[in-house]
mmCIF file of C-alpha atoms and ligand atoms in Angstrom:
data_model
loop_
_atom_site.group_PDB
_atom_site.id
_atom_site.type_symbol
_atom_site.label_atom_id
_atom_site.label_comp_id
_atom_site.label_asym_id
_atom_site.label_seq_id
_atom_site.Cartn_x
_atom_site.Cartn_y
_atom_site.Cartn_z
ATOM 1 C CA UNK A 1176 -3.537 -31.430 -2.018
ATOM 2 C CA UNK A 1177 -4.617 -29.649 1.159
ATOM 3 C CA UNK A 1178 -8.091 -29.137 2.531
ATOM 4 C CA UNK A 1179 -8.979 -26.516 5.127
ATOM 5 C CA UNK A 1180 -12.178 -27.836 6.679
ATOM 6 C CA UNK A 1181 -15.176 -26.244 8.367
ATOM 7 C CA UNK A 1182 -13.845 -22.734 8.256
ATOM 8 C CA UNK A 1183 -15.895 -19.558 8.520
ATOM 9 C CA UNK A 1184 -15.076 -18.176 5.054
ATOM 10 C CA UNK A 1185 -14.899 -14.450 4.310
ATOM 11 C CA UNK A 1186 -13.883 -14.632 0.660
ATOM 12 C CA UNK A 1187 -13.089 -10.945 0.004
ATOM 13 C CA UNK A 1188 -15.904 -10.384 -2.493
ATOM 14 C CA UNK A 1189 -18.166 -8.851 0.152
ATOM 15 C CA UNK A 1190 -20.480 -11.872 0.250
ATOM 16 C CA UNK A 1191 -21.626 -12.836 3.767
ATOM 17 C CA UNK A 1192 -19.463 -15.485 5.429
ATOM 18 C CA UNK A 1193 -20.295 -19.186 5.014
ATOM 19 C CA UNK A 1194 -19.153 -22.370 6.688
ATOM 20 C CA UNK A 1195 -16.901 -23.800 3.998
ATOM 21 C CA UNK A 1196 -14.066 -26.008 2.872
ATOM 22 C CA UNK A 1197 -11.078 -24.626 0.954
ATOM 23 C CA UNK A 1198 -9.195 -26.932 -1.388
ATOM 24 C CA UNK A 1199 -5.594 -26.002 -2.236
ATOM 25 C CA UNK A 1200 -3.187 -27.625 -4.676
ATOM 26 C CA UNK A 1201 0.079 -26.479 -6.264
ATOM 27 C CA UNK A 1202 -0.213 -23.026 -4.798
ATOM 28 C CA UNK A 1203 -3.709 -22.389 -6.121
ATOM 29 C CA UNK A 1204 -7.200 -22.430 -4.708
ATOM 30 C CA UNK A 1205 -8.850 -25.344 -6.475
ATOM 31 C CA UNK A 1206 -12.213 -24.510 -4.934
ATOM 32 C CA UNK A 1207 -13.686 -22.777 -1.903
ATOM 33 C CA UNK A 1208 -17.181 -22.609 -0.500
ATOM 34 C CA UNK A 1209 -19.994 -24.435 1.273
ATOM 35 C CA UNK A 1210 -20.376 -26.768 -1.722
ATOM 36 C CA UNK A 1211 -16.801 -28.137 -1.627
ATOM 37 C CA UNK A 1212 -16.882 -31.792 -0.513
ATOM 38 C CA UNK A 1213 -14.453 -33.430 1.850
ATOM 39 C CA UNK A 1214 -11.627 -35.078 -0.099
ATOM 40 C CA UNK A 1215 -9.825 -38.219 0.903
ATOM 41 C CA UNK A 1216 -6.052 -38.389 0.311
ATOM 42 C CA UNK A 1217 -5.549 -34.745 1.170
ATOM 43 C CA UNK A 1218 -3.707 -33.083 4.028
ATOM 44 C CA UNK A 1219 -6.299 -31.737 6.433
ATOM 45 C CA UNK A 1220 -6.406 -28.635 8.558
ATOM 46 C CA UNK A 1221 -9.462 -28.689 10.760
ATOM 47 C CA UNK A 1222 -10.309 -25.007 11.035
ATOM 48 C CA UNK A 1223 -13.487 -25.336 13.052
ATOM 49 C CA UNK A 1224 -14.073 -22.113 14.971
ATOM 50 C CA UNK A 1225 -11.595 -20.226 12.791
ATOM 51 C CA UNK A 1226 -12.181 -17.630 10.091
ATOM 52 C CA UNK A 1227 -10.401 -17.480 6.738
ATOM 53 C CA UNK A 1228 -9.816 -14.159 4.976
ATOM 54 C CA UNK A 1229 -7.724 -13.460 1.863
ATOM 55 C CA UNK A 1230 -4.155 -12.384 2.599
ATOM 56 C CA UNK A 1231 -3.732 -8.635 3.086
ATOM 57 C CA UNK A 1232 -1.593 -6.195 1.140
ATOM 58 C CA UNK A 1233 -0.026 -2.801 1.814
ATOM 59 C CA UNK A 1234 -0.740 -0.262 -0.917
ATOM 60 C CA UNK A 1235 1.836 2.264 0.277
ATOM 61 C CA UNK A 1236 5.085 1.158 1.828
ATOM 62 C CA UNK A 1237 8.760 2.002 1.704
ATOM 63 C CA UNK A 1238 10.003 -1.562 1.663
ATOM 64 C CA UNK A 1239 13.627 -0.606 2.260
ATOM 65 C CA UNK A 1240 12.704 1.759 5.102
ATOM 66 C CA UNK A 1241 12.569 1.062 8.815
ATOM 67 C CA UNK A 1242 10.093 1.964 11.533
ATOM 68 C CA UNK A 1243 13.080 2.621 13.812
ATOM 69 C CA UNK A 1244 14.667 6.064 14.095
ATOM 70 C CA UNK A 1245 18.220 4.734 14.346
ATOM 71 C CA UNK A 1246 18.301 3.096 10.903
ATOM 72 C CA UNK A 1247 18.962 4.713 7.539
ATOM 73 C CA UNK A 1248 15.706 6.103 6.110
ATOM 74 C CA UNK A 1249 16.091 3.935 2.996
ATOM 75 C CA UNK A 1250 18.422 0.940 2.936
ATOM 76 C CA UNK A 1251 20.484 -0.973 0.413
ATOM 77 C CA UNK A 1252 19.968 -4.709 0.063
ATOM 78 C CA UNK A 1253 23.293 -5.618 1.650
ATOM 79 C CA UNK A 1254 22.861 -3.253 4.595
ATOM 80 C CA UNK A 1255 19.349 -4.428 5.424
ATOM 81 C CA UNK A 1256 19.829 -8.169 4.892
ATOM 82 C CA UNK A 1257 17.571 -8.000 1.844
ATOM 83 C CA UNK A 1258 15.009 -5.813 3.594
ATOM 84 C CA UNK A 1259 14.592 -8.418 6.343
ATOM 85 C CA UNK A 1260 12.604 -6.113 8.635
ATOM 86 C CA UNK A 1261 9.942 -5.573 5.983
ATOM 87 C CA UNK A 1262 9.661 -9.025 4.480
ATOM 88 C CA UNK A 1263 9.621 -10.915 7.774
ATOM 89 C CA UNK A 1264 7.081 -8.588 9.374
ATOM 90 C CA UNK A 1265 4.859 -8.632 6.298
ATOM 91 C CA UNK A 1266 4.654 -12.412 6.122
ATOM 92 C CA UNK A 1267 4.192 -12.826 9.862
ATOM 93 C CA UNK A 1268 1.254 -10.379 9.691
ATOM 94 C CA UNK A 1269 -0.322 -11.945 6.618
ATOM 95 C CA UNK A 1270 0.697 -9.241 4.149
ATOM 96 C CA UNK A 1271 1.669 -11.149 0.999
ATOM 97 C CA UNK A 1272 1.828 -8.239 -1.457
ATOM 98 C CA UNK A 1273 3.008 -4.645 -1.227
ATOM 99 C CA UNK A 1274 3.208 -1.621 -3.474
ATOM 100 C CA UNK A 1275 6.437 0.110 -2.544
ATOM 101 C CA UNK A 1276 6.450 3.826 -3.187
ATOM 102 C CA UNK A 1277 9.994 5.171 -3.038
ATOM 103 C CA UNK A 1278 13.241 3.264 -2.438
ATOM 104 C CA UNK A 1279 16.839 3.146 -3.633
ATOM 105 C CA UNK A 1280 17.422 2.000 -7.208
ATOM 106 C CA UNK A 1281 18.281 -0.510 -8.446
ATOM 107 C CA UNK A 1282 18.082 -2.532 -5.213
ATOM 108 C CA UNK A 1283 14.312 -2.614 -4.856
ATOM 109 C CA UNK A 1284 13.697 -3.613 -8.473
ATOM 110 C CA UNK A 1285 16.329 -6.362 -8.404
ATOM 111 C CA UNK A 1286 14.877 -7.636 -5.156
ATOM 112 C CA UNK A 1287 11.355 -7.500 -6.605
ATOM 113 C CA UNK A 1288 12.504 -9.715 -9.472
ATOM 114 C CA UNK A 1289 14.345 -12.133 -7.176
ATOM 115 C CA UNK A 1290 11.218 -12.433 -5.018
ATOM 116 C CA UNK A 1291 9.074 -13.112 -8.086
ATOM 117 C CA UNK A 1292 11.470 -15.900 -9.136
ATOM 118 C CA UNK A 1293 11.238 -17.462 -5.668
ATOM 119 C CA UNK A 1294 14.883 -16.636 -4.819
ATOM 120 C CA UNK A 1295 13.717 -14.679 -1.762
ATOM 121 C CA UNK A 1296 10.999 -15.453 0.775
ATOM 122 C CA UNK A 1297 9.101 -12.202 0.509
ATOM 123 C CA UNK A 1298 5.725 -10.737 -0.207
ATOM 124 C CA UNK A 1299 5.139 -9.940 -3.868
ATOM 125 C CA UNK A 1300 6.435 -6.498 -4.709
ATOM 126 C CA UNK A 1301 4.949 -3.934 -7.040
ATOM 127 C CA UNK A 1302 7.347 -1.013 -7.191
ATOM 128 C CA UNK A 1303 7.445 2.652 -8.056
ATOM 129 C CA UNK A 1304 10.613 3.995 -9.584
ATOM 130 C CA UNK A 1305 12.608 6.927 -8.230
ATOM 131 C CA UNK A 1306 10.464 9.736 -6.836
ATOM 132 C CA UNK A 1307 9.838 12.707 -9.150
ATOM 133 C CA UNK A 1308 9.983 15.876 -7.066
ATOM 134 C CA UNK A 1309 10.874 19.570 -6.980
ATOM 135 C CA UNK A 1310 14.393 20.865 -6.318
ATOM 136 C CA UNK A 1311 14.469 21.934 -2.686
ATOM 137 C CA UNK A 1312 11.172 20.128 -2.112
ATOM 138 C CA UNK A 1313 9.724 17.187 -0.229
ATOM 139 C CA UNK A 1314 10.938 14.564 0.518
ATOM 140 C CA UNK A 1315 14.590 14.674 -0.562
ATOM 141 C CA UNK A 1316 15.340 18.110 0.907
ATOM 142 C CA UNK A 1317 13.075 17.775 3.958
ATOM 143 C CA UNK A 1318 12.866 14.388 5.676
ATOM 144 C CA UNK A 1319 15.866 12.937 3.808
ATOM 145 C CA UNK A 1320 18.074 15.934 4.640
ATOM 146 C CA UNK A 1321 19.385 16.242 1.050
ATOM 147 C CA UNK A 1322 21.154 12.896 1.467
ATOM 148 C CA UNK A 1323 23.373 12.474 -1.611
ATOM 149 C CA UNK A 1324 22.686 8.777 -2.129
ATOM 150 C CA UNK A 1325 18.924 9.258 -1.862
ATOM 151 C CA UNK A 1326 19.070 12.283 -4.144
ATOM 152 C CA UNK A 1327 20.892 10.363 -6.874
ATOM 153 C CA UNK A 1328 19.388 6.871 -6.501
ATOM 154 C CA UNK A 1329 15.874 7.372 -5.121
ATOM 155 C CA UNK A 1330 14.823 10.726 -6.605
ATOM 156 C CA UNK A 1331 14.490 12.519 -9.924
ATOM 157 C CA UNK A 1332 14.598 16.283 -9.508
ATOM 158 C CA UNK A 1333 12.384 18.054 -12.049
ATOM 159 C CA UNK A 1334 11.259 21.564 -12.894
ATOM 160 C CA UNK A 1335 9.653 23.420 -15.785
ATOM 161 C CA UNK A 1336 12.847 23.215 -17.856
ATOM 162 C CA UNK A 1337 13.382 19.483 -17.447
ATOM 163 C CA UNK A 1338 12.996 17.171 -20.427
ATOM 164 C CA UNK A 1339 10.326 15.225 -18.545
ATOM 165 C CA UNK A 1340 9.536 12.858 -21.388
ATOM 166 C CA UNK A 1341 13.162 11.737 -21.529
ATOM 167 C CA UNK A 1342 13.332 11.288 -17.724
ATOM 168 C CA UNK A 1343 10.150 9.222 -17.640
ATOM 169 C CA UNK A 1344 11.386 7.124 -20.550
ATOM 170 C CA UNK A 1345 14.655 6.411 -18.714
ATOM 171 C CA UNK A 1346 12.746 5.335 -15.593
ATOM 172 C CA UNK A 1347 10.361 3.185 -17.633
ATOM 173 C CA UNK A 1348 13.418 1.376 -19.055
ATOM 174 C CA UNK A 1349 14.253 0.230 -15.518
ATOM 175 C CA UNK A 1350 10.947 -1.710 -15.690
ATOM 176 C CA UNK A 1351 9.213 0.059 -12.836
ATOM 177 C CA UNK A 1352 5.543 -0.707 -12.159
ATOM 178 C CA UNK A 1353 4.495 2.841 -11.208
ATOM 179 C CA UNK A 1354 5.694 6.405 -11.525
ATOM 180 C CA UNK A 1355 5.542 8.385 -8.281
ATOM 181 C CA UNK A 1356 5.326 12.168 -8.266
ATOM 182 C CA UNK A 1357 5.366 14.550 -5.309
ATOM 183 C CA UNK A 1358 2.998 17.493 -5.588
ATOM 184 C CA UNK A 1359 3.452 18.800 -2.089
ATOM 185 C CA UNK A 1360 4.579 21.907 -0.249
ATOM 186 C CA UNK A 1361 4.513 21.120 3.493
ATOM 187 C CA UNK A 1362 7.917 21.434 5.136
ATOM 188 C CA UNK A 1363 8.021 18.702 7.731
ATOM 189 C CA UNK A 1364 11.364 19.959 9.052
ATOM 190 C CA UNK A 1365 10.581 23.670 9.342
ATOM 191 C CA UNK A 1366 6.823 24.114 9.505
ATOM 192 C CA UNK A 1367 4.987 26.257 8.358
ATOM 193 C CA UNK A 1368 7.602 27.678 5.940
ATOM 194 C CA UNK A 1369 6.626 25.880 2.678
ATOM 195 C CA UNK A 1370 9.093 24.088 0.407
ATOM 196 C CA UNK A 1371 9.111 24.401 -3.402
ATOM 197 C CA UNK A 1372 6.583 22.323 -5.319
ATOM 198 C CA UNK A 1373 6.613 21.383 -9.001
ATOM 199 C CA UNK A 1374 4.219 23.421 -11.139
ATOM 200 C CA UNK A 1375 0.869 22.080 -12.268
ATOM 201 C CA UNK A 1376 2.200 22.028 -15.826
ATOM 202 C CA UNK A 1377 5.172 19.890 -14.803
ATOM 203 C CA UNK A 1378 2.901 17.525 -12.896
ATOM 204 C CA UNK A 1379 0.650 17.189 -15.907
ATOM 205 C CA UNK A 1380 3.555 16.577 -18.286
ATOM 206 C CA UNK A 1381 4.900 13.857 -15.994
ATOM 207 C CA UNK A 1382 1.532 12.115 -15.798
ATOM 208 C CA UNK A 1383 1.056 12.344 -19.557
ATOM 209 C CA UNK A 1384 4.554 11.030 -20.281
ATOM 210 C CA UNK A 1385 3.971 8.037 -17.992
ATOM 211 C CA UNK A 1386 0.577 7.267 -19.491
ATOM 212 C CA UNK A 1387 2.110 7.500 -22.956
ATOM 213 C CA UNK A 1388 4.325 4.555 -21.927
ATOM 214 C CA UNK A 1389 1.484 2.654 -20.266
ATOM 215 C CA UNK A 1390 2.648 3.345 -16.711
ATOM 216 C CA UNK A 1391 0.221 4.294 -13.933
ATOM 217 C CA UNK A 1392 0.999 7.312 -11.765
ATOM 218 C CA UNK A 1393 0.617 7.865 -8.040
ATOM 219 C CA UNK A 1394 0.671 11.450 -6.798
ATOM 220 C CA UNK A 1395 1.634 12.350 -3.232
ATOM 221 C CA UNK A 1396 -0.410 15.347 -2.026
ATOM 222 C CA UNK A 1397 -0.583 17.262 1.256
ATOM 223 C CA UNK A 1398 -4.163 18.508 1.078
ATOM 224 C CA UNK A 1399 -7.406 19.148 -0.781
ATOM 225 C CA UNK A 1400 -6.166 21.765 -3.297
ATOM 226 C CA UNK A 1401 -3.288 19.556 -4.384
ATOM 227 C CA UNK A 1402 -5.601 16.575 -4.569
ATOM 228 C CA UNK A 1403 -7.881 18.496 -6.911
ATOM 229 C CA UNK A 1404 -4.924 19.213 -9.231
ATOM 230 C CA UNK A 1405 -3.745 15.597 -9.083
ATOM 231 C CA UNK A 1406 -7.232 14.381 -9.979
ATOM 232 C CA UNK A 1407 -7.562 16.922 -12.792
ATOM 233 C CA UNK A 1408 -4.346 15.848 -14.485
ATOM 234 C CA UNK A 1409 -5.271 12.155 -14.445
ATOM 235 C CA UNK A 1410 -3.446 10.543 -11.497
ATOM 236 C CA UNK A 1411 -4.287 6.855 -11.110
ATOM 237 C CA UNK A 1412 -3.920 6.905 -7.340
ATOM 238 C CA UNK A 1413 -3.640 9.758 -4.869
ATOM 239 C CA UNK A 1414 -1.560 9.294 -1.747
ATOM 240 C CA UNK A 1415 -2.306 10.702 1.720
ATOM 241 C CA UNK A 1416 -5.310 13.069 1.146
ATOM 242 C CA UNK A 1417 -4.630 15.225 4.194
ATOM 243 C CA UNK A 1418 -1.017 15.187 5.284
ATOM 244 C CA UNK A 1419 0.269 16.212 8.682
ATOM 245 C CA UNK A 1420 -0.025 19.997 8.933
ATOM 246 C CA UNK A 1421 -2.358 20.227 5.895
ATOM 247 C CA UNK A 1422 -3.564 23.785 5.297
ATOM 248 C CA UNK A 1423 -6.189 22.970 2.647
ATOM 249 C CA UNK A 1424 -8.806 20.646 4.067
ATOM 250 C CA UNK A 1425 -12.091 21.198 2.189
ATOM 251 C CA UNK A 1426 -12.956 18.641 -0.487
ATOM 252 C CA UNK A 1427 -15.556 19.992 -2.907
ATOM 253 C CA UNK A 1428 -18.432 17.921 -4.267
ATOM 254 C CA UNK A 1429 -17.031 18.667 -7.706
ATOM 255 C CA UNK A 1430 -13.691 17.071 -6.793
ATOM 256 C CA UNK A 1431 -15.388 14.012 -5.317
ATOM 257 C CA UNK A 1432 -17.544 13.636 -8.430
ATOM 258 C CA UNK A 1433 -14.466 13.875 -10.629
ATOM 259 C CA UNK A 1434 -12.572 11.223 -8.629
ATOM 260 C CA UNK A 1435 -15.561 8.886 -8.859
ATOM 261 C CA UNK A 1436 -15.922 9.431 -12.593
ATOM 262 C CA UNK A 1437 -12.217 8.841 -13.271
ATOM 263 C CA UNK A 1438 -12.143 5.840 -10.908
ATOM 264 C CA UNK A 1439 -9.094 7.199 -9.093
ATOM 265 C CA UNK A 1440 -8.037 5.153 -6.085
ATOM 266 C CA UNK A 1441 -7.335 7.113 -2.903
ATOM 267 C CA UNK A 1442 -4.759 5.882 -0.366
ATOM 268 C CA UNK A 1443 -5.235 7.928 2.823
ATOM 269 C CA UNK A 1444 -2.473 6.171 4.872
ATOM 270 C CA UNK A 1445 -4.410 7.047 8.043
ATOM 271 C CA UNK A 1446 -2.009 5.317 10.428
ATOM 272 C CA UNK A 1447 0.944 7.429 9.279
ATOM 273 C CA UNK A 1448 -1.040 10.659 9.692
ATOM 274 C CA UNK A 1449 -2.311 9.671 13.138
ATOM 275 C CA UNK A 1450 1.218 8.899 14.370
ATOM 276 C CA UNK A 1451 2.461 12.389 13.504
ATOM 277 C CA UNK A 1452 -0.732 14.457 13.723
ATOM 278 C CA UNK A 1453 -0.112 17.892 15.274
ATOM 279 C CA UNK A 1454 3.492 16.866 16.017
ATOM 280 C CA UNK A 1455 4.956 19.567 13.743
ATOM 281 C CA UNK A 1456 5.382 22.618 15.970
ATOM 282 C CA UNK A 1457 2.588 25.088 15.177
ATOM 283 C CA UNK A 1458 0.458 22.631 13.160
ATOM 284 C CA UNK A 1459 -3.204 21.987 13.951
ATOM 285 C CA UNK A 1460 -4.578 18.431 14.131
ATOM 286 C CA UNK A 1461 -6.117 17.044 10.920
ATOM 287 C CA UNK A 1462 -7.137 13.637 12.263
ATOM 288 C CA UNK A 1463 -10.862 14.256 12.779
ATOM 289 C CA UNK A 1464 -11.127 15.938 9.375
ATOM 290 C CA UNK A 1465 -9.271 13.056 7.749
ATOM 291 C CA UNK A 1466 -11.619 10.475 9.253
ATOM 292 C CA UNK A 1467 -14.690 12.421 8.121
ATOM 293 C CA UNK A 1468 -13.247 12.854 4.612
ATOM 294 C CA UNK A 1469 -12.364 9.162 4.264
ATOM 295 C CA UNK A 1470 -15.930 8.199 5.198
ATOM 296 C CA UNK A 1471 -17.407 10.782 2.840
ATOM 297 C CA UNK A 1472 -15.210 9.528 -0.001
ATOM 298 C CA UNK A 1473 -16.182 5.907 0.692
ATOM 299 C CA UNK A 1474 -19.873 6.771 0.824
ATOM 300 C CA UNK A 1475 -19.504 8.587 -2.510
ATOM 301 C CA UNK A 1476 -18.181 5.388 -4.122
ATOM 302 C CA UNK A 1477 -14.470 6.239 -4.243
ATOM 303 C CA UNK A 1478 -12.266 3.159 -3.830
ATOM 304 C CA UNK A 1479 -10.145 3.583 -0.696
ATOM 305 C CA UNK A 1480 -6.973 1.494 -0.618
ATOM 306 C CA UNK A 1481 -5.292 0.180 2.497
ATOM 307 C CA UNK A 1482 -1.790 1.612 2.629
ATOM 308 C CA UNK A 1483 0.257 2.630 5.635
ATOM 309 C CA UNK A 1484 3.417 4.488 4.596
ATOM 310 C CA UNK A 1485 5.127 1.701 6.527
ATOM 311 C CA UNK A 1486 8.899 1.977 6.624
ATOM 312 C CA UNK A 1487 8.808 5.554 7.841
ATOM 313 C CA UNK A 1488 9.666 6.031 11.524
ATOM 314 C CA UNK A 1489 7.021 4.642 13.917
ATOM 315 C CA UNK A 1490 5.030 2.950 11.153
ATOM 316 C CA UNK A 1491 5.807 -0.757 11.235
ATOM 317 C CA UNK A 1492 5.749 -3.067 8.262
ATOM 318 C CA UNK A 1493 3.027 -5.703 8.317
ATOM 319 C CA UNK A 1494 1.274 -4.977 11.575
ATOM 320 C CA UNK A 1495 0.344 -1.450 10.462
ATOM 321 C CA UNK A 1496 -1.984 -2.877 7.810
ATOM 322 C CA UNK A 1497 -4.151 -4.225 10.640
ATOM 323 C CA UNK A 1498 -4.038 -0.856 12.404
ATOM 324 C CA UNK A 1499 -5.086 0.852 9.171
ATOM 325 C CA UNK A 1500 -8.087 -1.503 8.938
ATOM 326 C CA UNK A 1501 -9.054 -0.600 12.513
ATOM 327 C CA UNK A 1502 -8.780 3.116 11.745
ATOM 328 C CA UNK A 1503 -10.995 2.695 8.691
ATOM 329 C CA UNK A 1504 -13.615 1.055 10.903
ATOM 330 C CA UNK A 1505 -13.187 3.889 13.402
ATOM 331 C CA UNK A 1506 -13.901 6.263 10.495
ATOM 332 C CA UNK A 1507 -17.150 4.435 9.694
ATOM 333 C CA UNK A 1508 -16.347 1.479 7.420
ATOM 334 C CA UNK A 1509 -17.973 -1.825 8.347
ATOM 335 C CA UNK A 1510 -15.395 -4.520 9.175
ATOM 336 C CA UNK A 1511 -16.449 -6.299 5.956
ATOM 337 C CA UNK A 1512 -15.809 -3.150 3.892
ATOM 338 C CA UNK A 1513 -12.393 -2.678 5.481
ATOM 339 C CA UNK A 1514 -11.406 -6.313 4.856
ATOM 340 C CA UNK A 1515 -12.539 -6.153 1.226
ATOM 341 C CA UNK A 1516 -10.567 -2.917 0.753
ATOM 342 C CA UNK A 1517 -7.374 -4.439 2.186
ATOM 343 C CA UNK A 1518 -7.654 -7.578 0.044
ATOM 344 C CA UNK A 1519 -9.731 -7.395 -3.135
ATOM 345 C CA UNK A 1520 -9.605 -3.604 -3.430
ATOM 346 C CA UNK A 1521 -5.842 -3.440 -3.006
ATOM 347 C CA UNK A 1522 -5.386 -6.293 -5.509
ATOM 348 C CA UNK A 1523 -7.016 -4.076 -8.151
ATOM 349 C CA UNK A 1524 -4.686 -1.182 -7.309
ATOM 350 C CA UNK A 1525 -1.707 -3.558 -7.560
ATOM 351 C CA UNK A 1526 -3.038 -4.846 -10.914
ATOM 352 C CA UNK A 1527 -3.080 -8.339 -9.428
ATOM 353 C CA UNK A 1528 -6.811 -9.038 -9.227
ATOM 354 C CA UNK A 1529 -6.402 -12.015 -11.575
ATOM 355 C CA UNK A 1530 -4.396 -13.887 -8.917
ATOM 356 C CA UNK A 1531 -4.908 -12.131 -5.567
ATOM 357 C CA UNK A 1532 -7.477 -10.521 -3.305
ATOM 358 C CA UNK A 1533 -10.188 -13.158 -2.925
ATOM 359 C CA UNK A 1534 -10.512 -16.776 -1.842
ATOM 360 C CA UNK A 1535 -12.002 -18.099 -5.063
ATOM 361 C CA UNK A 1536 -11.324 -20.864 -7.547
ATOM 362 C CA UNK A 1537 -8.169 -20.230 -9.598
ATOM 363 C CA UNK A 1538 -6.613 -17.564 -7.390
ATOM 364 C CA UNK A 1539 -3.259 -17.967 -5.668
ATOM 365 C CA UNK A 1540 -3.710 -19.624 -2.278
ATOM 366 C CA UNK A 1541 -2.847 -16.539 -0.213
ATOM 367 C CA UNK A 1542 -4.966 -16.488 2.908
ATOM 368 C CA UNK A 1543 -5.058 -16.119 6.680
ATOM 369 C CA UNK A 1544 -6.645 -18.340 9.293
ATOM 370 C CA UNK A 1545 -7.829 -16.234 12.220
ATOM 371 C CA UNK A 1546 -8.654 -17.477 15.697
ATOM 372 C CA UNK A 1547 -11.563 -15.092 16.112
ATOM 373 C CA UNK A 1548 -14.159 -13.417 13.920
ATOM 374 C CA UNK A 1549 -13.051 -10.047 12.460
ATOM 375 C CA UNK A 1550 -16.635 -9.089 11.623
ATOM 376 C CA UNK A 1551 -17.344 -8.968 15.382
ATOM 377 C CA UNK A 1552 -14.261 -6.845 16.042
ATOM 378 C CA UNK A 1553 -11.875 -5.757 13.297
ATOM 379 C CA UNK A 1554 -8.932 -6.038 15.719
ATOM 380 C CA UNK A 1555 -9.373 -9.820 15.454
ATOM 381 C CA UNK A 1556 -7.498 -9.714 12.137
ATOM 382 C CA UNK A 1557 -4.409 -9.682 14.363
ATOM 383 C CA UNK A 1558 -5.399 -13.032 15.899
ATOM 384 C CA UNK A 1559 -3.482 -14.924 13.212
ATOM 385 C CA UNK A 1560 -3.138 -18.693 13.435
ATOM 386 C CA UNK A 1561 -1.699 -19.334 9.970
ATOM 387 C CA UNK A 1562 -0.589 -17.445 6.908
ATOM 388 C CA UNK A 1563 -0.542 -19.103 3.472
ATOM 389 C CA UNK A 1564 1.227 -17.657 0.475
ATOM 390 C CA UNK A 1565 0.932 -19.526 -2.836
ATOM 391 C CA UNK A 1566 -0.323 -22.506 -0.811
ATOM 392 C CA UNK A 1567 2.748 -22.600 1.447
ATOM 393 C CA UNK A 1568 2.497 -21.968 5.167
ATOM 394 C CA UNK A 1569 4.718 -18.950 5.833
ATOM 395 C CA UNK A 1570 3.592 -18.376 9.430
ATOM 396 C CA UNK A 1571 2.248 -20.992 11.797
ATOM 397 C CA UNK A 1572 0.918 -20.220 15.235
ATOM 398 C CA UNK A 1573 -1.389 -23.236 15.219
ATOM 399 C CA UNK A 1574 0.561 -26.497 15.073
HETATM 400 ZN ZN1 LIG B 1892 5.322 7.335 1.419
#
């Protein structure tokens, strides 16, 4: 039994903070709040002056990728020491769950299962299967340079003639958590010459086939027109909104209304766009438009998830989640809204809201102790004193 005493508690539900005690036992939160009495015979952490928030998650990562340019874009378990860069950075930065959105099979799924069994010290992993995409299209034939291993083990090439239902069934058999589809045309290697994109019909068939098997679908888009198509065909989450070099940037009221009605979660990955904005020769910046669109979406009631595209060059695992929160606040979120999005909101996207996302009775004891108040300045989420995952201290900068 462990008690965290006198902590400023931000529980992830959006309720205003209270001075509270948090009681933890066997990996679970037994109780949390102002009403929780002091308990004798418990280990004590006196957290006076500190703030507790639920542990964070990353809704869009490439867990086997690296932020460094001199590493393979996607790595095997044995070559990356079981994705050490990602799992160590995530835990150190208080990110105890990730949704990984394109990696080499079967490594990521086997690792996910090992992590779930406690054989690996790692954040929880929710994983997409291989990436469904067009022949000649993004990302296999652009950023991955038609790499043979990535083509065969991280991608599924589809077109109008493909037996999509059979392909989706085969991927579902691998026990993936999500299906990922690319509906994108921007050529990041030779802008502005577009690359082939799957047809709307093929996108729709893929989404339908996945839903038939009970699998949610995330759709990667480059801009507003593609987002409208992704929303129309029933995507469960839409990734990126406005990509680097986007040439369609106007989101109609009709589209926003449709996304609200269908409860589609949008994952803008602002940090990854900012890092590469206007870096493609000949491309115009999209950053200001992206910020305005994210705020407009939020104000319309669209759930915005906190995902980074970490594991691509320049976008670090773990720490980027905090940068994404800061960028959301820069766009017009309150710090409280950003924190709730990166905890409770993400937990819903990951289908883990029964055990993650808030500091409440019965949830897994995944939380951060911060040395300063993130409601005063969102950058204080980086002032981490301790990280708990399932009640265990996985990072300690306090004792
Ligand atoms: Zn990505």
